[in-house]
PDB file of C-alpha atoms and ligand atoms in Angstrom:
ATOM      1  CA  MET A   1      67.409 140.649  96.736  1.00 84.00           C
ATOM      2  CA  GLN A   2      69.886 141.367  93.945  1.00 87.00           C
ATOM      3  CA  ARG A   3      69.589 144.711  92.192  1.00 89.00           C
ATOM      4  CA  TYR A   4      70.948 145.527  88.727  1.00 92.00           C
ATOM      5  CA  PHE A   5      71.253 148.729  86.756  1.00 91.00           C
ATOM      6  CA  ILE A   6      70.503 147.947  83.135  1.00 93.00           C
ATOM      7  CA  GLU A   7      70.261 149.985  79.942  1.00 92.00           C
ATOM      8  CA  PRO A   8      66.788 151.272  78.927  1.00 89.00           C
ATOM      9  CA  GLY A   9      66.972 149.002  75.837  1.00 90.00           C
ATOM     10  CA  GLN A  10      67.079 145.954  78.120  1.00 94.00           C
ATOM     11  CA  PHE A  11      63.548 146.711  79.269  1.00 93.00           C
ATOM     12  CA  GLU A  12      61.152 145.138  76.764  1.00 89.00           C
ATOM     13  CA  ALA A  13      57.400 144.622  76.844  1.00 85.00           C
ATOM     14  CA  GLY A  14      56.775 142.912  80.163  1.00 93.00           C
ATOM     15  CA  GLU A  15      60.315 141.558  80.565  1.00 95.00           C
ATOM     16  CA  VAL A  16      63.899 142.578  81.278  1.00 97.00           C
ATOM     17  CA  ARG A  17      67.109 141.102  79.843  1.00 96.00           C
ATOM     18  CA  ILE A  18      70.225 140.937  82.020  1.00 96.00           C
ATOM     19  CA  LEU A  19      73.417 140.785  79.971  1.00 95.00           C
ATOM     20  CA  GLY A  20      77.210 140.723  80.292  1.00 92.00           C
ATOM     21  CA  ASP A  21      78.842 140.745  83.739  1.00 90.00           C
ATOM     22  CA  ASP A  22      75.463 141.030  85.453  1.00 92.00           C
ATOM     23  CA  ALA A  23      74.175 137.897  83.700  1.00 95.00           C
ATOM     24  CA  HIS A  24      77.374 136.069  84.650  1.00 93.00           C
ATOM     25  CA  HIS A  25      77.034 137.236  88.266  1.00 91.00           C
ATOM     26  CA  LEU A  26      73.431 136.044  88.420  1.00 93.00           C
ATOM     27  CA  ALA A  27      74.054 132.687  86.760  1.00 92.00           C
ATOM     28  CA  ARG A  28      77.482 131.741  88.138  1.00 92.00           C
ATOM     29  CA  VAL A  29      77.835 133.596  91.431  1.00 92.00           C
ATOM     30  CA  MET A  30      74.251 133.817  92.640  1.00 92.00           C
ATOM     31  CA  ARG A  31      73.280 130.514  90.931  1.00 94.00           C
ATOM     32  CA  ALA A  32      69.942 132.080  90.099  1.00 94.00           C
ATOM     33  CA  GLU A  33      67.046 129.832  89.156  1.00 95.00           C
ATOM     34  CA  PRO A  34      63.736 130.468  87.391  1.00 96.00           C
ATOM     35  CA  GLY A  35      61.318 132.073  89.856  1.00 96.00           C
ATOM     36  CA  ASP A  36      64.012 133.986  91.749  1.00 96.00           C
ATOM     37  CA  ARG A  37      63.212 137.661  92.070  1.00 96.00           C
ATOM     38  CA  ILE A  38      65.485 140.598  91.255  1.00 95.00           C
ATOM     39  CA  ILE A  39      65.148 144.375  91.053  1.00 94.00           C
ATOM     40  CA  CYS A  40      66.165 146.152  87.839  1.00 94.00           C
ATOM     41  CA  SER A  41      66.528 149.886  87.364  1.00 92.00           C
ATOM     42  CA  ASN A  42      67.432 151.986  84.329  1.00 90.00           C
ATOM     43  CA  GLY A  43      69.141 154.360  86.721  1.00 84.00           C
ATOM     44  CA  VAL A  44      66.969 157.281  85.653  1.00 81.00           C
ATOM     45  CA  ASP A  45      63.220 156.917  86.001  1.00 80.00           C
ATOM     46  CA  ARG A  46      62.194 153.244  86.011  1.00 88.00           C
ATOM     47  CA  GLU A  47      62.611 150.448  88.555  1.00 91.00           C
ATOM     48  CA  VAL A  48      60.875 147.044  88.444  1.00 95.00           C
ATOM     49  CA  LEU A  49      60.598 143.869  90.492  1.00 96.00           C
ATOM     50  CA  ALA A  50      61.085 140.919  88.112  1.00 97.00           C
ATOM     51  CA  ALA A  51      60.876 137.110  88.324  1.00 97.00           C
ATOM     52  CA  ILE A  52      63.569 135.146  86.480  1.00 97.00           C
ATOM     53  CA  ARG A  53      62.238 133.005  83.642  1.00 97.00           C
ATOM     54  CA  GLU A  54      65.375 131.805  81.826  1.00 96.00           C
ATOM     55  CA  VAL A  55      69.013 131.597  82.975  1.00 95.00           C
ATOM     56  CA  GLY A  56      71.451 131.412  80.076  1.00 90.00           C
ATOM     57  CA  LYS A  57      75.267 131.655  79.938  1.00 82.00           C
ATOM     58  CA  SER A  58      75.287 135.246  78.706  1.00 89.00           C
ATOM     59  CA  GLU A  59      71.717 136.364  79.215  1.00 95.00           C
ATOM     60  CA  VAL A  60      69.070 136.091  81.896  1.00 97.00           C
ATOM     61  CA  VAL A  61      65.447 136.896  81.069  1.00 97.00           C
ATOM     62  CA  ALA A  62      62.975 137.896  83.763  1.00 97.00           C
ATOM     63  CA  ASP A  63      59.297 138.803  83.674  1.00 97.00           C
ATOM     64  CA  VAL A  64      58.281 142.162  85.163  1.00 97.00           C
ATOM     65  CA  VAL A  65      56.191 141.529  88.277  1.00 96.00           C
ATOM     66  CA  GLU A  66      55.594 145.144  89.302  1.00 94.00           C
ATOM     67  CA  GLU A  67      56.730 148.697  88.713  1.00 93.00           C
ATOM     68  CA  ARG A  68      58.419 150.159  91.797  1.00 90.00           C
ATOM     69  CA  VAL A  69      58.537 153.669  93.106  1.00 84.00           C
ATOM     70  CA  MET A  70      62.135 154.889  92.776  1.00 79.00           C
ATOM     71  CA  SER A  71      63.411 155.357  96.304  1.00 77.00           C
ATOM     72  CA  GLY A  72      66.901 155.436  97.740  1.00 79.00           C
ATOM     73  CA  GLU A  73      67.849 158.811  96.334  1.00 88.00           C
ATOM     74  CA  ALA A  74      68.480 161.984  98.317  1.00 90.00           C
ATOM     75  CA  ALA A  75      66.279 165.019  97.684  1.00 87.00           C
ATOM     76  CA  CYS A  76      69.454 167.137  97.820  1.00 92.00           C
ATOM     77  CA  GLY A  77      71.858 166.452  94.948  1.00 94.00           C
ATOM     78  CA  VAL A  78      75.418 166.620  96.279  1.00 97.00           C
ATOM     79  CA  TRP A  79      78.237 166.895  93.720  1.00 98.00           C
ATOM     80  CA  ILE A  80      81.604 165.839  95.135  1.00 98.00           C
ATOM     81  CA  ALA A  81      84.485 167.692  93.476  1.00 98.00           C
ATOM     82  CA  GLN A  82      87.565 165.789  94.664  1.00 98.00           C
ATOM     83  CA  SER A  83      91.098 166.855  93.806  1.00 98.00           C
ATOM     84  CA  LEU A  84      92.815 163.766  92.402  1.00 96.00           C
ATOM     85  CA  PRO A  85      94.441 162.026  95.370  1.00 95.00           C
ATOM     86  CA  LYS A  86      97.363 159.623  95.236  1.00 94.00           C
ATOM     87  CA  GLY A  87      96.959 155.869  94.809  1.00 90.00           C
ATOM     88  CA  ASP A  88      93.472 154.406  94.802  1.00 92.00           C
ATOM     89  CA  LYS A  89      92.009 156.828  97.351  1.00 96.00           C
ATOM     90  CA  LEU A  90      89.560 158.214  94.787  1.00 97.00           C
ATOM     91  CA  GLU A  91      88.046 154.734  94.491  1.00 97.00           C
ATOM     92  CA  THR A  92      87.420 154.806  98.254  1.00 98.00           C
ATOM     93  CA  VAL A  93      85.813 158.251  98.004  1.00 98.00           C
ATOM     94  CA  ILE A  94      83.560 157.111  95.150  1.00 98.00           C
ATOM     95  CA  GLN A  95      82.523 153.887  96.865  1.00 98.00           C
ATOM     96  CA  LYS A  96      81.804 155.389 100.291  1.00 98.00           C
ATOM     97  CA  CYS A  97      80.184 158.594  99.062  1.00 98.00           C
ATOM     98  CA  THR A  98      77.955 156.585  96.689  1.00 98.00           C
ATOM     99  CA  GLU A  99      76.792 154.516  99.651  1.00 97.00           C
ATOM    100  CA  ILE A 100      76.098 157.723 101.613  1.00 97.00           C
ATOM    101  CA  GLY A 101      74.169 159.298  98.711  1.00 96.00           C
ATOM    102  CA  ALA A 102      76.346 161.518  96.494  1.00 97.00           C
ATOM    103  CA  ALA A 103      74.784 162.397  93.130  1.00 96.00           C
ATOM    104  CA  ARG A 104      77.920 163.055  91.021  1.00 97.00           C
ATOM    105  CA  PHE A 105      81.709 162.941  91.215  1.00 98.00           C
ATOM    106  CA  LEU A 106      83.888 165.594  89.608  1.00 98.00           C
ATOM    107  CA  PRO A 107      87.570 164.695  89.931  1.00 97.00           C
ATOM    108  CA  PHE A 108      89.834 167.648  89.237  1.00 97.00           C
ATOM    109  CA  GLN A 109      93.449 168.705  89.182  1.00 95.00           C
ATOM    110  CA  SER A 110      94.605 171.559  91.378  1.00 96.00           C
ATOM    111  CA  GLU A 111      98.007 173.155  92.010  1.00 96.00           C
ATOM    112  CA  ARG A 112      99.080 170.616  94.628  1.00 96.00           C
ATOM    113  CA  THR A 113      97.592 167.562  92.978  1.00 94.00           C
ATOM    114  CA  VAL A 114     100.473 165.094  92.799  1.00 90.00           C
ATOM    115  CA  VAL A 115      98.764 162.746  90.337  1.00 82.00           C
ATOM    116  CA  GLN A 116      98.857 164.077  86.782  1.00 76.00           C
ATOM    117  CA  TYR A 117      95.967 162.740  84.688  1.00 74.00           C
ATOM    118  CA  ASP A 118      96.584 161.995  81.008  1.00 74.00           C
ATOM    119  CA  GLY A 119      93.163 161.714  79.354  1.00 70.00           C
ATOM    120  CA  LYS A 120      94.437 159.721  76.378  1.00 71.00           C
ATOM    121  CA  LYS A 121      96.214 157.040  78.394  1.00 66.00           C
ATOM    122  CA  GLU A 122      93.844 156.872  81.277  1.00 74.00           C
ATOM    123  CA  ALA A 123      90.288 156.743  79.943  1.00 81.00           C
ATOM    124  CA  LYS A 124      90.183 153.241  81.433  1.00 87.00           C
ATOM    125  CA  ARG A 125      90.513 154.770  84.898  1.00 90.00           C
ATOM    126  CA  VAL A 126      87.261 156.688  84.467  1.00 94.00           C
ATOM    127  CA  GLU A 127      85.547 153.465  83.357  1.00 93.00           C
ATOM    128  CA  ARG A 128      86.823 151.732  86.514  1.00 94.00           C
ATOM    129  CA  TRP A 129      85.638 154.598  88.697  1.00 96.00           C
ATOM    130  CA  GLN A 130      82.186 154.442  87.071  1.00 95.00           C
ATOM    131  CA  LYS A 131      82.058 150.661  87.649  1.00 95.00           C
ATOM    132  CA  ILE A 132      82.844 151.230  91.335  1.00 97.00           C
ATOM    133  CA  ALA A 133      79.993 153.758  91.536  1.00 97.00           C
ATOM    134  CA  LYS A 134      77.584 151.288  89.861  1.00 94.00           C
ATOM    135  CA  GLU A 135      78.515 148.429  92.211  1.00 94.00           C
ATOM    136  CA  ALA A 136      78.273 150.660  95.283  1.00 96.00           C
ATOM    137  CA  ALA A 137      74.868 151.976  94.144  1.00 94.00           C
ATOM    138  CA  GLU A 138      73.593 148.412  93.656  1.00 91.00           C
ATOM    139  CA  GLN A 139      74.843 147.393  97.091  1.00 92.00           C
ATOM    140  CA  ALA A 140      73.294 150.509  98.667  1.00 93.00           C
ATOM    141  CA  HIS A 141      69.912 149.838  96.989  1.00 90.00           C
ATOM    142  CA  ARG A 142      70.007 153.154  95.240  1.00 91.00           C
ATOM    143  CA  SER A 143      67.789 153.911  92.235  1.00 88.00           C
ATOM    144  CA  ARG A 144      70.476 155.883  90.456  1.00 90.00           C
ATOM    145  CA  VAL A 145      74.159 155.453  89.755  1.00 93.00           C
ATOM    146  CA  PRO A 146      76.144 158.639  90.415  1.00 96.00           C
ATOM    147  CA  ALA A 147      77.972 159.887  87.327  1.00 95.00           C
ATOM    148  CA  VAL A 148      81.774 160.034  87.498  1.00 97.00           C
ATOM    149  CA  ASP A 149      83.262 162.660  85.186  1.00 96.00           C
ATOM    150  CA  SER A 150      86.678 162.659  83.582  1.00 94.00           C
ATOM    151  CA  PRO A 151      88.978 164.941  85.567  1.00 94.00           C
ATOM    152  CA  PHE A 152      88.514 168.668  85.115  1.00 95.00           C
ATOM    153  CA  THR A 153      91.170 171.342  85.207  1.00 95.00           C
ATOM    154  CA  TRP A 154      90.825 173.937  87.980  1.00 97.00           C
ATOM    155  CA  ARG A 155      89.576 176.502  85.458  1.00 97.00           C
ATOM    156  CA  GLU A 156      86.934 174.096  84.123  1.00 98.00           C
ATOM    157  CA  LEU A 157      85.762 173.343  87.656  1.00 98.00           C
ATOM    158  CA  MET A 158      85.401 177.034  88.517  1.00 98.00           C
ATOM    159  CA  LYS A 159      83.077 177.429  85.521  1.00 98.00           C
ATOM    160  CA  LEU A 160      80.744 174.807  87.021  1.00 98.00           C
ATOM    161  CA  VAL A 161      80.318 176.585  90.382  1.00 98.00           C
ATOM    162  CA  PRO A 162      77.264 178.647  89.263  1.00 97.00           C
ATOM    163  CA  GLU A 163      75.387 175.414  88.497  1.00 96.00           C
ATOM    164  CA  ALA A 164      75.129 174.743  92.242  1.00 96.00           C
ATOM    165  CA  ASP A 165      72.602 176.305  94.618  1.00 95.00           C
ATOM    166  CA  LEU A 166      75.295 176.159  97.315  1.00 96.00           C
ATOM    167  CA  ALA A 167      79.025 175.689  96.613  1.00 97.00           C
ATOM    168  CA  LEU A 168      81.447 174.918  99.446  1.00 97.00           C
ATOM    169  CA  ILE A 169      85.233 174.748  99.426  1.00 98.00           C
ATOM    170  CA  CYS A 170      86.466 172.731 102.391  1.00 97.00           C
ATOM    171  CA  TYR A 171      89.337 174.732 103.845  1.00 96.00           C
ATOM    172  CA  GLU A 172      90.995 173.716 107.065  1.00 93.00           C
ATOM    173  CA  LYS A 173      92.310 177.237 107.659  1.00 91.00           C
ATOM    174  CA  GLU A 174      88.794 178.689 107.605  1.00 86.00           C
ATOM    175  CA  GLY A 175      88.388 180.028 111.091  1.00 78.00           C
ATOM    176  CA  ALA A 176      84.996 181.672 110.941  1.00 72.00           C
ATOM    177  CA  LEU A 177      82.437 179.807 108.931  1.00 68.00           C
ATOM    178  CA  GLN A 178      81.260 176.563 110.375  1.00 78.00           C
ATOM    179  CA  LEU A 179      79.405 173.996 108.315  1.00 87.00           C
ATOM    180  CA  LYS A 180      76.418 173.638 110.645  1.00 88.00           C
ATOM    181  CA  ARG A 181      75.454 177.315 110.568  1.00 86.00           C
ATOM    182  CA  LEU A 182      75.827 177.490 106.810  1.00 89.00           C
ATOM    183  CA  LEU A 183      73.800 174.355 106.125  1.00 93.00           C
ATOM    184  CA  GLY A 184      71.154 175.296 108.702  1.00 90.00           C
ATOM    185  CA  GLY A 185      70.377 178.429 106.733  1.00 90.00           C
ATOM    186  CA  PHE A 186      70.452 176.704 103.350  1.00 93.00           C
ATOM    187  CA  PHE A 187      68.056 173.936 104.316  1.00 90.00           C
ATOM    188  CA  ALA A 188      65.835 176.043 106.589  1.00 87.00           C
ATOM    189  CA  ASP A 189      63.152 176.323 103.893  1.00 77.00           C
ATOM    190  CA  LYS A 190      63.769 172.902 102.341  1.00 75.00           C
ATOM    191  CA  ARG A 191      63.130 170.524 105.224  1.00 67.00           C
ATOM    192  CA  GLY A 192      60.267 168.140 104.809  1.00 60.00           C
ATOM    193  CA  ILE A 193      60.863 167.750 101.076  1.00 60.00           C
ATOM    194  CA  ALA A 194      60.334 164.052 100.540  1.00 54.00           C
ATOM    195  CA  PRO A 195      63.746 162.419 100.177  1.00 52.00           C
ATOM    196  CA  GLY A 196      63.955 159.515  97.794  1.00 49.00           C
ATOM    197  CA  GLY A 197      63.141 160.742  94.387  1.00 46.00           C
ATOM    198  CA  GLY A 198      66.552 162.169  93.826  1.00 49.00           C
ATOM    199  CA  SER A 199      64.843 164.958  91.974  1.00 52.00           C
ATOM    200  CA  GLY A 200      67.125 167.400  93.677  1.00 61.00           C
ATOM    201  CA  ASP A 201      64.136 169.332  95.023  1.00 76.00           C
ATOM    202  CA  ALA A 202      66.157 170.199  98.104  1.00 80.00           C
ATOM    203  CA  GLY A 203      68.756 171.913  95.955  1.00 90.00           C
ATOM    204  CA  ARG A 204      72.179 171.065  94.557  1.00 94.00           C
ATOM    205  CA  VAL A 205      75.301 171.390  96.702  1.00 96.00           C
ATOM    206  CA  LEU A 206      78.805 171.385  95.164  1.00 98.00           C
ATOM    207  CA  LEU A 207      81.530 170.339  97.587  1.00 98.00           C
ATOM    208  CA  LEU A 208      85.237 170.980  96.817  1.00 98.00           C
ATOM    209  CA  VAL A 209      87.894 168.918  98.606  1.00 98.00           C
ATOM    210  CA  GLY A 210      91.617 169.506  98.127  1.00 98.00           C
ATOM    211  CA  PRO A 211      94.461 167.025  97.618  1.00 97.00           C
ATOM    212  CA  GLU A 212      96.842 165.727 100.271  1.00 97.00           C
ATOM    213  CA  GLY A 213      98.719 169.041 100.128  1.00 97.00           C
ATOM    214  CA  GLY A 214      95.561 171.110 100.393  1.00 97.00           C
ATOM    215  CA  PHE A 215      94.349 174.147  98.429  1.00 98.00           C
ATOM    216  CA  THR A 216      96.569 177.156  97.895  1.00 98.00           C
ATOM    217  CA  GLU A 217      95.323 180.479  99.251  1.00 97.00           C
ATOM    218  CA  LYS A 218      95.011 181.644  95.650  1.00 98.00           C
ATOM    219  CA  GLU A 219      92.706 178.724  94.828  1.00 98.00           C
ATOM    220  CA  VAL A 220      90.522 179.480  97.850  1.00 98.00           C
ATOM    221  CA  SER A 221      90.227 183.128  96.776  1.00 98.00           C
ATOM    222  CA  GLU A 222      89.417 182.116  93.195  1.00 98.00           C
ATOM    223  CA  ALA A 223      86.797 179.643  94.434  1.00 98.00           C
ATOM    224  CA  GLU A 224      85.215 182.346  96.625  1.00 97.00           C
ATOM    225  CA  ALA A 225      85.218 184.754  93.707  1.00 98.00           C
ATOM    226  CA  ALA A 226      83.394 182.090  91.677  1.00 98.00           C
ATOM    227  CA  GLY A 227      80.722 181.835  94.382  1.00 97.00           C
ATOM    228  CA  CYS A 228      82.040 179.175  96.783  1.00 97.00           C
ATOM    229  CA  ARG A 229      81.793 179.576 100.553  1.00 96.00           C
ATOM    230  CA  SER A 230      84.956 178.557 102.407  1.00 95.00           C
ATOM    231  CA  VAL A 231      83.950 176.249 105.245  1.00 95.00           C
ATOM    232  CA  SER A 232      85.661 174.451 108.101  1.00 93.00           C
ATOM    233  CA  LEU A 233      84.920 170.810 108.923  1.00 93.00           C
ATOM    234  CA  GLY A 234      86.101 171.295 112.516  1.00 91.00           C
ATOM    235  CA  LYS A 235      89.410 171.595 114.313  1.00 90.00           C
ATOM    236  CA  ARG A 236      90.974 168.332 113.175  1.00 93.00           C
ATOM    237  CA  ILE A 237      92.776 167.910 109.837  1.00 95.00           C
ATOM    238  CA  LEU A 238      91.040 165.168 107.851  1.00 97.00           C
ATOM    239  CA  ARG A 239      92.747 163.094 105.183  1.00 97.00           C
ATOM    240  CA  THR A 240      91.628 164.077 101.711  1.00 97.00           C
ATOM    241  CA  GLU A 241      89.713 160.819 101.357  1.00 97.00           C
ATOM    242  CA  THR A 242      87.930 161.374 104.697  1.00 98.00           C
ATOM    243  CA  ALA A 243      86.881 164.981 104.131  1.00 98.00           C
ATOM    244  CA  ALA A 244      84.287 164.356 101.399  1.00 97.00           C
ATOM    245  CA  MET A 245      82.630 161.545 103.375  1.00 98.00           C
ATOM    246  CA  ALA A 246      82.423 163.681 106.507  1.00 97.00           C
ATOM    247  CA  ALA A 247      81.074 166.750 104.732  1.00 97.00           C
ATOM    248  CA  LEU A 248      78.604 164.750 102.604  1.00 98.00           C
ATOM    249  CA  THR A 249      77.197 163.067 105.712  1.00 97.00           C
ATOM    250  CA  CYS A 250      76.715 166.444 107.399  1.00 96.00           C
ATOM    251  CA  ILE A 251      74.980 167.874 104.336  1.00 96.00           C
ATOM    252  CA  LEU A 252      72.562 164.986 103.973  1.00 94.00           C
ATOM    253  CA  TYR A 253      71.932 164.888 107.719  1.00 93.00           C
ATOM    254  CA  GLU A 254      71.107 168.593 107.785  1.00 92.00           C
ATOM    255  CA  SER A 255      68.868 168.217 104.715  1.00 90.00           C
ATOM    256  CA  GLY A 256      66.706 165.722 106.621  1.00 87.00           C
ATOM    257  CA  GLU A 257      67.817 162.550 104.799  1.00 87.00           C
ATOM    258  CA  MET A 258      68.410 160.841 108.136  1.00 86.00           C
ATOM    259  CA  GLY A 259      65.168 162.019 109.735  1.00 78.00           C
ATOM    260  CA  GLU A 260      63.950 165.370 111.029  1.00 73.00           C
TER     261      GLU A 260
HETATM  262  N1  SAM B 301      96.567 171.535 104.582  1.00 63.15           N
HETATM  263  C1  SAM B 301      96.311 170.230 105.148  1.00 63.15           C
HETATM  264  C2  SAM B 301      97.318 169.907 106.243  1.00 63.15           C
HETATM  265  O1  SAM B 301      97.681 170.857 106.939  1.00 63.15           O
HETATM  266  O2  SAM B 301      97.710 168.757 106.411  1.00 63.15           O
HETATM  267  C3  SAM B 301      96.380 169.196 104.065  1.00 63.15           C
HETATM  268  C4  SAM B 301      95.084 169.105 103.310  1.00 63.15           C
HETATM  269  S1  SAM B 301      93.937 167.960 103.937  1.00 63.15           S
HETATM  270  C5  SAM B 301      94.898 166.565 104.152  1.00 63.15           C
HETATM  271  C6  SAM B 301      93.075 167.564 102.429  1.00 63.15           C
HETATM  272  C7  SAM B 301      91.800 168.339 102.187  1.00 63.15           C
HETATM  273  O3  SAM B 301      90.794 167.915 103.096  1.00 63.15           O
HETATM  274  C8  SAM B 301      91.886 169.830 102.355  1.00 63.15           C
HETATM  275  O4  SAM B 301      92.338 170.451 101.160  1.00 63.15           O
HETATM  276  C9  SAM B 301      90.444 170.210 102.666  1.00 63.15           C
HETATM  277  O5  SAM B 301      89.706 170.314 101.453  1.00 63.15           O
HETATM  278  C10 SAM B 301      89.948 169.014 103.451  1.00 63.15           C
HETATM  279  N2  SAM B 301      90.024 169.182 104.908  1.00 63.15           N
HETATM  280  C11 SAM B 301      90.732 168.437 105.768  1.00 63.15           C
HETATM  281  N3  SAM B 301      90.510 168.828 107.042  1.00 63.15           N
HETATM  282  C12 SAM B 301      89.627 169.882 106.986  1.00 63.15           C
HETATM  283  C13 SAM B 301      89.010 170.730 107.961  1.00 63.15           C
HETATM  284  N4  SAM B 301      89.238 170.573 109.265  1.00 63.15           N
HETATM  285  N5  SAM B 301      88.177 171.715 107.529  1.00 63.15           N
HETATM  286  C14 SAM B 301      87.942 171.878 106.198  1.00 63.15           C
HETATM  287  N6  SAM B 301      88.498 171.100 105.233  1.00 63.15           N
HETATM  288  C15 SAM B 301      89.330 170.103 105.623  1.00 63.15           C
END
C-alpha cells in the first residue's frame, strides 16, 4: 500500500488531498483508481488510511477511512552527524540510515573534509538530500521523515553535543572503549520502552562519523571535551559511508528495536 507524507494543510475534514509529485506518482505511475487505499501521514503526529475518491492530473482526493496509530519509529532518537563525504556518498548514508531508523542527519565539515560546502550555491543539495530522506521513509513505512540539516561547521556541531543524552565519536584508533559495553550501560534502564512512537523516550544518541581521511586527534579531543565518548566499531576500518549504518544498527539493536 502506497504511503505519502503530506503537509498538515492537506488534511481537511474527513479527506486528504495529494498534490504535486505525489499526485503524479499516484495517477501516472501507480495508475490509481477510485477505491484504492493509501496511507497518509503529516510526518509528526497524524497518520490515516484513506480511500481514493477522485484522481486528477495534479490532485488526488481521498476520504479518510481510519486514523492509524503512528508506528515505525524508534523509541531512541539517533542523530547521525556525518562529515561531508566525497561524491554522492551522503545520499547513500541518508537513504540507508533512514531505512534503518535514524531520526535526523547533521552533515558537517571537519578538517579533513575534502568537499567544501557553499551554502549560497548549494541549497539545492539540501533539498535533494531531504527528498531522499522522504522517499526512503515512505518506502520503509516510517511515520516520520528524518530532518536533514544544512551542513554545520565543526564549531557549530560541538555546540549541539549537550543536546544528546549520549554522544559518540566513532574513532578507529580508540583502543579501549567498545560500543557494546557503552550501549549496554546506556540502555540498561531503557529496555522495554515501547518502540514505535518515535517519542525518543529511550533517549537521544548523537553519532559522529568522520570523512574519508578520518578525524584529527585534535578533533577527537575537542569532541571529548564537549561530552562525546570516543568509541571503536571493531578492528576493521569501515568506509565513511559504512560506519554510520553499522553504528546505527548496533544502537537500535541494543535499544531493543529489533526485539529483546
Ligand atoms: N583513518 C581511517 C583510515 O585509516 O583509513 C580513515 C577514516 S574512515 C575511512 C572514516 C570514518 O569512519 C572515521 O573517521 C570513523 O568515524 C569511522 N570509522 C571507520 N572505521 C572505524 C572503526 N573501526 N571504529 C570506529 N570508527 C570507524
